[in-house]
Amino acid sequence: MTKINSSLHSSRRKSRKSHFSAPSSVRRVIMSAPLNKELREKYNVRSIPIRKDDEVMITRGSNKGREAKVTSVYRLKYLVHLERVSREKSNGQSVPIGIHPSKCVITKLKLDKDRESILERIKKGREIKAKGKET
């Protein structure tokens, strides 16, 4: 069997090493979350790197179905912390629960000019790809 993507390694050992020693810029891309159906239709984009102030809905785990705002993106641990999604410690202190971005669905994007240009770029690529399949 031949390799599909020559830039990625098929060895489990090397794949794990590259994942856990990835720089912050690569972690940003790995920490992408899918968009909900309405946003997917609107922007013609399936997923986008998550950022602070996005609004998400949790799709997996004990907090499934909860909607919350992203308070922090913890790239070192590949987690996001959400507003009001926390647990109590034994001393009564509240600690945010870390959730992986792939287990969330973005319901509302925080748009700025950089984010809009990213969406536009992905949309153009999709349209060119669709045009190529038609011919």
Short mmCIF file of C-alpha atoms in Angstrom, two decimals:
data_model
loop_
_atom_site.label_atom_id
_atom_site.label_comp_id
_atom_site.label_asym_id
_atom_site.label_seq_id
_atom_site.Cartn_x
_atom_site.Cartn_y
_atom_site.Cartn_z
CA MET A 1 0.00 0.00 0.00
CA THR A 2 1.36 3.42 -0.91
CA LYS A 3 1.27 6.47 1.27
CA ILE A 4 -1.53 8.92 0.55
CA ASN A 5 0.11 12.03 1.99
CA SER A 6 3.90 12.08 1.81
CA SER A 7 4.23 14.97 4.30
CA LEU A 8 2.68 12.89 7.13
CA HIS A 9 4.26 9.80 8.62
CA SER A 10 2.43 6.48 8.77
CA SER A 11 4.50 5.27 11.73
CA ARG A 12 2.54 5.46 15.02
CA ARG A 13 5.68 6.38 16.94
CA LYS A 14 6.64 9.29 14.66
CA SER A 15 3.05 10.51 14.29
CA ARG A 16 2.65 10.69 18.07
CA LYS A 17 6.00 12.45 18.44
CA SER A 18 5.08 15.08 15.85
CA HIS A 19 1.64 15.55 17.47
CA PHE A 20 2.87 16.05 21.03
CA SER A 21 5.93 18.14 20.10
CA ALA A 22 4.06 20.32 17.59
CA PRO A 23 4.67 24.08 17.72
CA SER A 24 1.87 26.46 18.66
CA SER A 25 1.14 27.39 15.04
CA VAL A 26 0.50 23.74 14.11
CA ARG A 27 -1.49 23.12 17.32
CA ARG A 28 -3.84 25.92 16.28
CA VAL A 29 -4.75 24.01 13.12
CA ILE A 30 -5.05 20.69 14.98
CA MET A 31 -7.44 22.42 17.41
CA SER A 32 -10.09 23.01 14.77
CA ALA A 33 -13.77 22.58 15.55
CA PRO A 34 -16.58 21.84 13.10
CA LEU A 35 -19.17 24.51 12.32
CA ASN A 36 -22.87 23.86 12.88
CA LYS A 37 -25.17 23.29 9.88
CA GLU A 38 -26.27 26.94 9.51
CA LEU A 39 -22.71 28.32 9.54
CA ARG A 40 -21.56 25.52 7.22
CA GLU A 41 -24.23 26.49 4.68
CA LYS A 42 -23.48 30.20 5.06
CA TYR A 43 -19.68 30.09 4.71
CA ASN A 44 -19.28 26.80 2.75
CA VAL A 45 -16.61 25.77 5.30
CA ARG A 46 -16.68 22.58 7.37
CA SER A 47 -14.32 23.42 10.25
CA ILE A 48 -12.11 26.26 11.45
CA PRO A 49 -9.50 26.71 14.20
CA ILE A 50 -11.27 27.59 17.44
CA ARG A 51 -10.55 30.87 19.24
CA LYS A 52 -11.49 32.80 22.36
CA ASP A 53 -15.00 34.35 22.32
CA ASP A 54 -16.45 31.78 19.87
CA GLU A 55 -19.69 30.25 21.07
CA VAL A 56 -19.80 26.45 21.02
CA MET A 57 -22.09 23.55 21.87
CA ILE A 58 -20.58 20.45 23.48
CA THR A 59 -21.42 17.29 21.52
CA ARG A 60 -19.75 14.58 23.63
CA GLY A 61 -19.34 13.65 27.28
CA SER A 62 -21.33 14.40 30.43
CA ASN A 63 -21.74 18.07 29.41
CA LYS A 64 -23.28 17.14 26.03
CA GLY A 65 -25.77 19.71 24.73
CA ARG A 66 -24.48 22.64 26.80
CA GLU A 67 -23.84 25.88 24.97
CA ALA A 68 -21.07 28.15 26.21
CA LYS A 69 -18.55 30.79 25.23
CA VAL A 70 -14.85 29.90 24.89
CA THR A 71 -12.92 31.62 27.70
CA SER A 72 -9.46 30.27 26.86
CA VAL A 73 -7.71 28.10 24.29
CA TYR A 74 -5.09 25.99 26.07
CA ARG A 75 -2.84 24.97 23.15
CA LEU A 76 -0.27 23.22 25.33
CA LYS A 77 -2.89 20.69 26.51
CA TYR A 78 -5.01 20.70 23.29
CA LEU A 79 -8.05 21.90 25.31
CA VAL A 80 -10.52 24.75 25.45
CA HIS A 81 -12.08 26.14 28.61
CA LEU A 82 -15.70 27.23 28.43
CA GLU A 83 -17.79 29.66 30.44
CA ARG A 84 -19.73 27.99 33.28
CA VAL A 85 -18.37 24.52 32.43
CA SER A 86 -16.44 23.75 35.60
CA ARG A 87 -16.26 21.40 38.56
CA GLU A 88 -15.88 21.96 42.29
CA LYS A 89 -12.69 20.96 44.02
CA SER A 90 -12.84 19.38 47.49
CA ASN A 91 -12.03 22.77 49.06
CA GLY A 92 -14.96 24.39 47.22
CA GLN A 93 -12.88 26.14 44.55
CA SER A 94 -14.26 26.07 41.00
CA VAL A 95 -11.97 24.75 38.24
CA PRO A 96 -12.73 24.89 34.49
CA ILE A 97 -13.13 21.56 32.70
CA GLY A 98 -10.95 21.18 29.61
CA ILE A 99 -12.75 20.01 26.47
CA HIS A 100 -11.15 19.02 23.17
CA PRO A 101 -12.31 21.26 20.28
CA SER A 102 -13.31 18.27 18.13
CA LYS A 103 -15.95 17.44 20.75
CA CYS A 104 -17.59 20.85 20.26
CA VAL A 105 -19.55 22.46 17.44
CA ILE A 106 -19.11 26.18 16.77
CA THR A 107 -22.51 27.90 16.85
CA LYS A 108 -21.35 31.52 16.63
CA LEU A 109 -18.05 32.85 15.27
CA LYS A 110 -16.17 35.87 16.56
CA LEU A 111 -15.38 37.54 13.26
CA ASP A 112 -12.61 40.02 12.58
CA LYS A 113 -10.96 40.86 9.26
CA ASP A 114 -8.37 38.07 9.56
CA ARG A 115 -11.01 35.43 10.27
CA GLU A 116 -13.18 36.68 7.40
CA SER A 117 -10.20 36.42 5.01
CA ILE A 118 -9.57 32.83 6.18
CA LEU A 119 -13.23 31.93 5.53
CA GLU A 120 -13.11 33.61 2.13
CA ARG A 121 -9.90 31.77 1.18
CA ILE A 122 -11.33 28.37 2.14
CA LYS A 123 -14.58 29.15 0.31
CA LYS A 124 -12.70 30.07 -2.90
CA GLY A 125 -10.71 26.84 -2.74
CA ARG A 126 -13.91 24.82 -2.33
CA GLU A 127 -15.54 26.56 -5.31
CA ILE A 128 -12.51 25.90 -7.55
CA LYS A 129 -12.49 22.25 -6.46
CA ALA A 130 -16.24 21.91 -7.19
CA LYS A 131 -15.76 23.52 -10.61
CA GLY A 132 -12.97 21.04 -11.41
CA LYS A 133 -15.22 18.06 -10.56
CA GLU A 134 -18.00 19.29 -12.88
CA THR A 135 -15.81 19.31 -16.04
#
